Short mmCIF file of C-alpha atoms in Angstrom, two decimals:
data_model
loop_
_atom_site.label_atom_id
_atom_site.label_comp_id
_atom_site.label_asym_id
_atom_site.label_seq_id
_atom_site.Cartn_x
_atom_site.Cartn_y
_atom_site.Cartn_z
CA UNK A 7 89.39 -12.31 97.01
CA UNK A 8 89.27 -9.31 95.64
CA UNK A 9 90.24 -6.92 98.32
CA UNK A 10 93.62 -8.61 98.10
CA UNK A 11 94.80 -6.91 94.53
CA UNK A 12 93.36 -3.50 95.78
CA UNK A 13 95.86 -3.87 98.79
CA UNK A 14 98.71 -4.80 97.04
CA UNK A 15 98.33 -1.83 94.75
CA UNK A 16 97.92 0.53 97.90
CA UNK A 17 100.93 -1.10 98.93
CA UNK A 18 103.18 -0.24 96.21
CA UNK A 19 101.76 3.22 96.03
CA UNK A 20 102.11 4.00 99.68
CA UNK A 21 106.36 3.99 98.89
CA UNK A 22 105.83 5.94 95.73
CA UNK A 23 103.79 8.48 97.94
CA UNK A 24 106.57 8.46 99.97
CA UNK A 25 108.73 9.01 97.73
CA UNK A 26 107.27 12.14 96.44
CA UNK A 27 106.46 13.19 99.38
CA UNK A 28 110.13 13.33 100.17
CA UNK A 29 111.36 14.54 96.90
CA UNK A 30 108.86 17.41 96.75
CA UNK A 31 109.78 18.29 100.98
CA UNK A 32 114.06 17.98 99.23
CA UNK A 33 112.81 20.41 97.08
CA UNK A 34 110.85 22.90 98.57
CA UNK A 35 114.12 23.20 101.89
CA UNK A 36 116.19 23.50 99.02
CA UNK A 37 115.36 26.54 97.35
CA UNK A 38 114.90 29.93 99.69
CA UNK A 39 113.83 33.39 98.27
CA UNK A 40 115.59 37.06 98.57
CA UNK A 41 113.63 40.01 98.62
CA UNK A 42 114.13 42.99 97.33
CA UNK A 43 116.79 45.21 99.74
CA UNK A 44 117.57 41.91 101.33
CA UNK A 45 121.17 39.62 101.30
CA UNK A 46 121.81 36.17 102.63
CA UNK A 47 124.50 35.00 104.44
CA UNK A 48 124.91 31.10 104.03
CA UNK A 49 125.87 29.00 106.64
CA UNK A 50 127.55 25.58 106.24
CA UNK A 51 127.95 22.57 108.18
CA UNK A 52 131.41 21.97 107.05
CA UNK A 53 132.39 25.25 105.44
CA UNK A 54 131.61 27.48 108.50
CA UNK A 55 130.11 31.13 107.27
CA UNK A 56 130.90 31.74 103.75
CA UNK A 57 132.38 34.52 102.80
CA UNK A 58 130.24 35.81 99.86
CA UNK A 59 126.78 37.03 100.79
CA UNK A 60 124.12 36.29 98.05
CA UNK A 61 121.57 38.99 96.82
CA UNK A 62 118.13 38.85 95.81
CA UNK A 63 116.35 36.16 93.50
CA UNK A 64 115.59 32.98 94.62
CA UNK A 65 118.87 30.44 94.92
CA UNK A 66 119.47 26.50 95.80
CA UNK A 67 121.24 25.45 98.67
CA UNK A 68 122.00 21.92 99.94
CA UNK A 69 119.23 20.55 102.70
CA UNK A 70 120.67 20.57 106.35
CA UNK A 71 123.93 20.97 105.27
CA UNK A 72 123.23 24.65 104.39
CA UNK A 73 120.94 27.47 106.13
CA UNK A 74 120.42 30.72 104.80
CA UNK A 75 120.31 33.72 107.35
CA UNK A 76 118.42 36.68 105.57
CA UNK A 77 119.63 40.29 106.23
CA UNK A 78 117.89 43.94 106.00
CA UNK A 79 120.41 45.72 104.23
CA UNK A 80 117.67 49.44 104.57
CA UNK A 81 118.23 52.16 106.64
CA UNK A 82 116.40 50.88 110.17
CA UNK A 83 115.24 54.16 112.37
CA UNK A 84 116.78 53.68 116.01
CA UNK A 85 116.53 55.36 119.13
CA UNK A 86 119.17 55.65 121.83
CA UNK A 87 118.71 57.46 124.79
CA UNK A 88 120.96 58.52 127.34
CA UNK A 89 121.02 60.71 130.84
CA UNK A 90 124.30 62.48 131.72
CA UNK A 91 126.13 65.46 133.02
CA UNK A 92 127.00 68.52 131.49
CA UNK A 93 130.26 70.40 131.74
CA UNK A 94 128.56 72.48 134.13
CA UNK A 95 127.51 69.02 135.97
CA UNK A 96 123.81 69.52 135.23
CA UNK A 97 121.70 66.31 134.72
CA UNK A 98 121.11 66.15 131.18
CA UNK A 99 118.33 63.87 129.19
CA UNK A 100 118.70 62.98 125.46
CA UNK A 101 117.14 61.49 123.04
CA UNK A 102 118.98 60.22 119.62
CA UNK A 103 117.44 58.83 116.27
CA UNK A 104 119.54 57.15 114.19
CA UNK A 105 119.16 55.33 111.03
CA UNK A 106 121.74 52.66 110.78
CA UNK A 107 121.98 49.58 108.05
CA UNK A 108 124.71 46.52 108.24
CA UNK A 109 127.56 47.19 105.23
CA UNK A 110 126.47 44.95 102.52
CA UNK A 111 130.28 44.23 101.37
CA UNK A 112 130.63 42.92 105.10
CA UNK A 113 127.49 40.81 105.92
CA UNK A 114 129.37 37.51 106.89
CA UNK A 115 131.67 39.15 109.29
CA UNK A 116 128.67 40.86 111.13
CA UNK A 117 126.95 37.37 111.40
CA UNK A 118 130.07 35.91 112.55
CA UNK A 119 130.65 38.35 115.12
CA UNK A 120 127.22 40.36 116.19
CA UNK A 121 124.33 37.68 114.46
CA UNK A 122 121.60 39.06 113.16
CA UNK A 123 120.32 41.23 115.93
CA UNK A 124 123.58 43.42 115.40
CA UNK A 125 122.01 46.81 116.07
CA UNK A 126 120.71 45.54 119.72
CA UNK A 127 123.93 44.27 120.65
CA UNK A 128 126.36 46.91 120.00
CA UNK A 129 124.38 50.27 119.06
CA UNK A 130 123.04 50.84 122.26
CA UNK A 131 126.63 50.80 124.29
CA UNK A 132 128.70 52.27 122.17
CA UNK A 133 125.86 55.27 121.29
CA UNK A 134 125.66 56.06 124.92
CA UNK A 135 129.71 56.66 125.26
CA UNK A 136 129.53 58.80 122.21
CA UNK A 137 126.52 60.75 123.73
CA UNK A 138 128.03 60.99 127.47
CA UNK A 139 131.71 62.27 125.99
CA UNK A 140 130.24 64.73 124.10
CA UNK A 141 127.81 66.39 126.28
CA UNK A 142 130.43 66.38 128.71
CA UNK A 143 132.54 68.83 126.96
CA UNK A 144 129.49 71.58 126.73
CA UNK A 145 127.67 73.22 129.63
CA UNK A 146 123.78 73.45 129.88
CA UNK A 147 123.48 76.73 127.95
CA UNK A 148 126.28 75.64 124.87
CA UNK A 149 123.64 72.77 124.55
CA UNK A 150 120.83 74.89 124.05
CA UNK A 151 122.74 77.80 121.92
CA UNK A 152 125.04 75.32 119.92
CA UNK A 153 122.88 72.38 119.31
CA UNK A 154 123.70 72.24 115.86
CA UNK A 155 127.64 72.01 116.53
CA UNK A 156 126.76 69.52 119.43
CA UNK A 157 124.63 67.20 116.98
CA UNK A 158 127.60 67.24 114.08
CA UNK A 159 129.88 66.21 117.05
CA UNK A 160 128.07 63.36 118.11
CA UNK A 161 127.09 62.16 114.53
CA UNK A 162 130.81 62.13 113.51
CA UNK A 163 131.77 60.51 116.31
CA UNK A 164 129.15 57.59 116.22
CA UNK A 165 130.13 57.33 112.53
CA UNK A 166 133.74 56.40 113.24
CA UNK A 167 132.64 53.94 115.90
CA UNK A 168 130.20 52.19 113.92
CA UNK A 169 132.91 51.42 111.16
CA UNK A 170 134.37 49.49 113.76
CA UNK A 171 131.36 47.17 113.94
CA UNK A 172 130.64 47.38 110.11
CA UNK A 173 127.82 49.25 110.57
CA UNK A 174 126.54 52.24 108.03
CA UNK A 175 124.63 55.52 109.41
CA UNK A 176 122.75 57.10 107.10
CA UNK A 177 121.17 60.04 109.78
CA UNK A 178 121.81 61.06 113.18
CA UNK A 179 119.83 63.49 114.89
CA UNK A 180 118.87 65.15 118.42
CA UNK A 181 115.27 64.71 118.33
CA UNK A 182 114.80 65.38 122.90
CA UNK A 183 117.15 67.82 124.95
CA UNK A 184 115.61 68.64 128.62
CA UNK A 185 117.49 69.18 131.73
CA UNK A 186 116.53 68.28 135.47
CA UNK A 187 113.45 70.40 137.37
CA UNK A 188 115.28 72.02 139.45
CA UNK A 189 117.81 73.92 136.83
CA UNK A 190 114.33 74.14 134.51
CA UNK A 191 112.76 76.39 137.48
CA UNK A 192 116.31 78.07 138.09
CA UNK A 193 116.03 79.24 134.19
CA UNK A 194 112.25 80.26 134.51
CA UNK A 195 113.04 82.49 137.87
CA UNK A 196 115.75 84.11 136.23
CA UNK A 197 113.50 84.83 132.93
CA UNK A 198 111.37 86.58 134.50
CA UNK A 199 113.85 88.10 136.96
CA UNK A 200 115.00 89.38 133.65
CA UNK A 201 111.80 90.64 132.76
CA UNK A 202 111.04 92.80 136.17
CA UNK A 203 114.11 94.46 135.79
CA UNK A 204 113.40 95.12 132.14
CA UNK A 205 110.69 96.65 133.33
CA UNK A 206 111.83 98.32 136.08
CA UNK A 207 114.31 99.91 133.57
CA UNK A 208 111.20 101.36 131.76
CA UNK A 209 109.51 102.58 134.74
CA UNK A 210 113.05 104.98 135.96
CA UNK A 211 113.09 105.75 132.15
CA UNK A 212 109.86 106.73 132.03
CA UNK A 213 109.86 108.87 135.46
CA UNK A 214 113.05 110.27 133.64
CA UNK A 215 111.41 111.73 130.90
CA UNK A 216 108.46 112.74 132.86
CA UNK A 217 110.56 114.47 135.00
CA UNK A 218 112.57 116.26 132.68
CA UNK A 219 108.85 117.32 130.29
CA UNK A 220 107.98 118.92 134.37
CA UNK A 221 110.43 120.76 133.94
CA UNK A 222 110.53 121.79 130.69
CA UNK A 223 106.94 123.13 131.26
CA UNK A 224 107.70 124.99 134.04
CA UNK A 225 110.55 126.82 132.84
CA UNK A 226 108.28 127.67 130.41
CA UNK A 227 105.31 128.69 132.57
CA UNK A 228 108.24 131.12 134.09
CA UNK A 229 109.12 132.70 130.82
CA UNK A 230 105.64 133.38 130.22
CA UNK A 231 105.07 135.36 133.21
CA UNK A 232 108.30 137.21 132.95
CA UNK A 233 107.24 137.80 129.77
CA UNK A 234 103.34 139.25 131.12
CA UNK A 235 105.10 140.89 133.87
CA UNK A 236 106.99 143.04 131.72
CA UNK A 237 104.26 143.84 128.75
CA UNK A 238 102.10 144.74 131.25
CA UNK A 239 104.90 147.33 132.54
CA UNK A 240 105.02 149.39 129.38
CA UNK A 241 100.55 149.33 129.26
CA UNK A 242 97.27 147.58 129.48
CA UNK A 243 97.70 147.06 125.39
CA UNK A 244 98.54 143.17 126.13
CA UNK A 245 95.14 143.11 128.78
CA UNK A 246 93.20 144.76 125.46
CA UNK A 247 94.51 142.17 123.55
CA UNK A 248 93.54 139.24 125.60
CA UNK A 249 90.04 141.28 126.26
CA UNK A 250 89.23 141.11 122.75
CA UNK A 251 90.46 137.73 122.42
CA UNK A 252 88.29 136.13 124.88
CA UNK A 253 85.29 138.00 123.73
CA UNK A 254 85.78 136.30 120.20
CA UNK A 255 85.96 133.21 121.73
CA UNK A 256 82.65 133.79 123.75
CA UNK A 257 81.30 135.29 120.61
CA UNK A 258 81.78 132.23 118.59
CA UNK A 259 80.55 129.93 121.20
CA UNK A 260 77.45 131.46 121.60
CA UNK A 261 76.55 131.51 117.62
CA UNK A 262 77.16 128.00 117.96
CA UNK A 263 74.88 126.99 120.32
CA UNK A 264 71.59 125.66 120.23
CA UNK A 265 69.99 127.36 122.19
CA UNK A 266 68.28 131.23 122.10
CA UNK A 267 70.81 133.61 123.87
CA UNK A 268 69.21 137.34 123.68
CA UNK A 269 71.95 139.91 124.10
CA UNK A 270 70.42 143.70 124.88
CA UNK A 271 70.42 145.86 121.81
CA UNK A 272 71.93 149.04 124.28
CA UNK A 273 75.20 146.47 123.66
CA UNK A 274 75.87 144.92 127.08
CA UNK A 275 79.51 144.14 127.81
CA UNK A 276 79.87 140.80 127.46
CA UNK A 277 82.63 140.63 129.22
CA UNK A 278 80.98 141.72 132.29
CA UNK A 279 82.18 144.93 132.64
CA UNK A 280 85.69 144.27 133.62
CA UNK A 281 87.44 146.69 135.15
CA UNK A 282 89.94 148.63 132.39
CA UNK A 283 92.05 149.77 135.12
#
């Protein structure tokens, strides 16, 4: 008998679980949280897409009538990349890094029209036209000499188009420019072609130069023995001179040396005994 009061009390507090149960679920789908460089876009049943987007704190909307869709309103790094022809119709490979965020004053129109993955559908396509019109109008070396003027190009231009979409760059740069193999080799043979003629260009200069010191030498070698010839025509004073001269030299040499040299007190010519005549 009594078991029967114990069940009626679990059976009026199995409804007032309920209840709470419900009322605390109500509660908890009816309040979502906004994080810091975060907006919401609310979506209603009735009302469609509203038109106001709703900015951080924590906010009340009405169960399954209303869902919140939560946006990243930062600067997102992105990647494009893109293979195309130069004006010069050489195969070109590049590599873009952008950093794009949605326009917070037009959050409900990108949900209405892109949805939250709004860089994947529209970045992509639109950043490799930008990319293939603009390398178009350069050849292979303008891209190497004028990157800077080719990356300003390209950033303007995927600026304008992504005002189209509502979409905000905050960077664009060329971070990977390469070309095919084959024009990579053609570039490399012609270095170094480059270099074996620079070379080259040294070795004629060089011989030049050489050449012209031969020369110089000899006309001087020529001078000096017109000059010989015609001391020796007025004398042997000049042979005297260079006599003496050598025997200075020897003279010096020997005082210098080690070793024991005994020269004959009767004074021995040490020039041995030249002939005068």
């Amino acid at each position: 008998m009594s078991s029967q009061p114990a069940i009626s009390l679990l059976n009026k507090l199995i409804p007032i679980g309920l209840g709470v149960g419900t009322a605390l679920s109500l509660i908890d789908s009816s309040i979502y949280n906004v994080d810091g460089g975060q907006r919401a876009v609310i979506f209603d049943r009735y009302q469609g897409v509203k038109k106001q987007s709703v900015g951080e704190g924590t906010h009340f909307i009405v169960p399954w009538l209303q869902k919140p869709y939560i946006f990243d309103i930062r600067s997102t790094p992105r990647h494009i990349k893109s293979e195309t022809g130069s004006k010069d119709l050489q195969t070109v490979s590049l590599t873009l890094r952008v950093l794009v965020r949605p326009d917070p004053n037009h959050l409900p129109e990108i949900y209405s029209q892109l949805g939250l993955d709004y860089d994947e559908r529209v970045l992509p396509s639109f950043g490799n036209e930008v990319l293939k019109s603009v390398v178009a109008q350069y050849d292979a070396g303008e891209l190497i000499t004028q990157r800077e003027a080719v990356s300003k190009e390209i950033r303007e231009n995927l600026t304008k188009r992504s005002k189209e979409f509502n979409l905000l760059l905050d960077d664009v740069s060329i971070t990977h420019l390469s070309f095919s193999h084959d024009f990579t080799s053609a570039i490399e043979h012609k270095q170094v072609a480059q270099q074996e003629a620079e070379r080259s260009k040294y070795i004629v200069l060089k011989n030049e130069q050489e050449k012209k010191a031969a020369i110089i030498r000899a006309e001087g070698e020529a001078e000096a023995a017109t000059l010989l010839t015609k001391a020796m025509e007025y004398g042997s004073g000049f042979i005297e001179l260079r006599r003496i001269e050598a025997s200075k030299e020897i003279a010096d040499s020997l005082s210098k040396s080690k070793n024991i040299v005994y020269v004959p007190q009767s004074g021995g010519n040490l020039l041995l005994n030249l002939n005068k005549n």
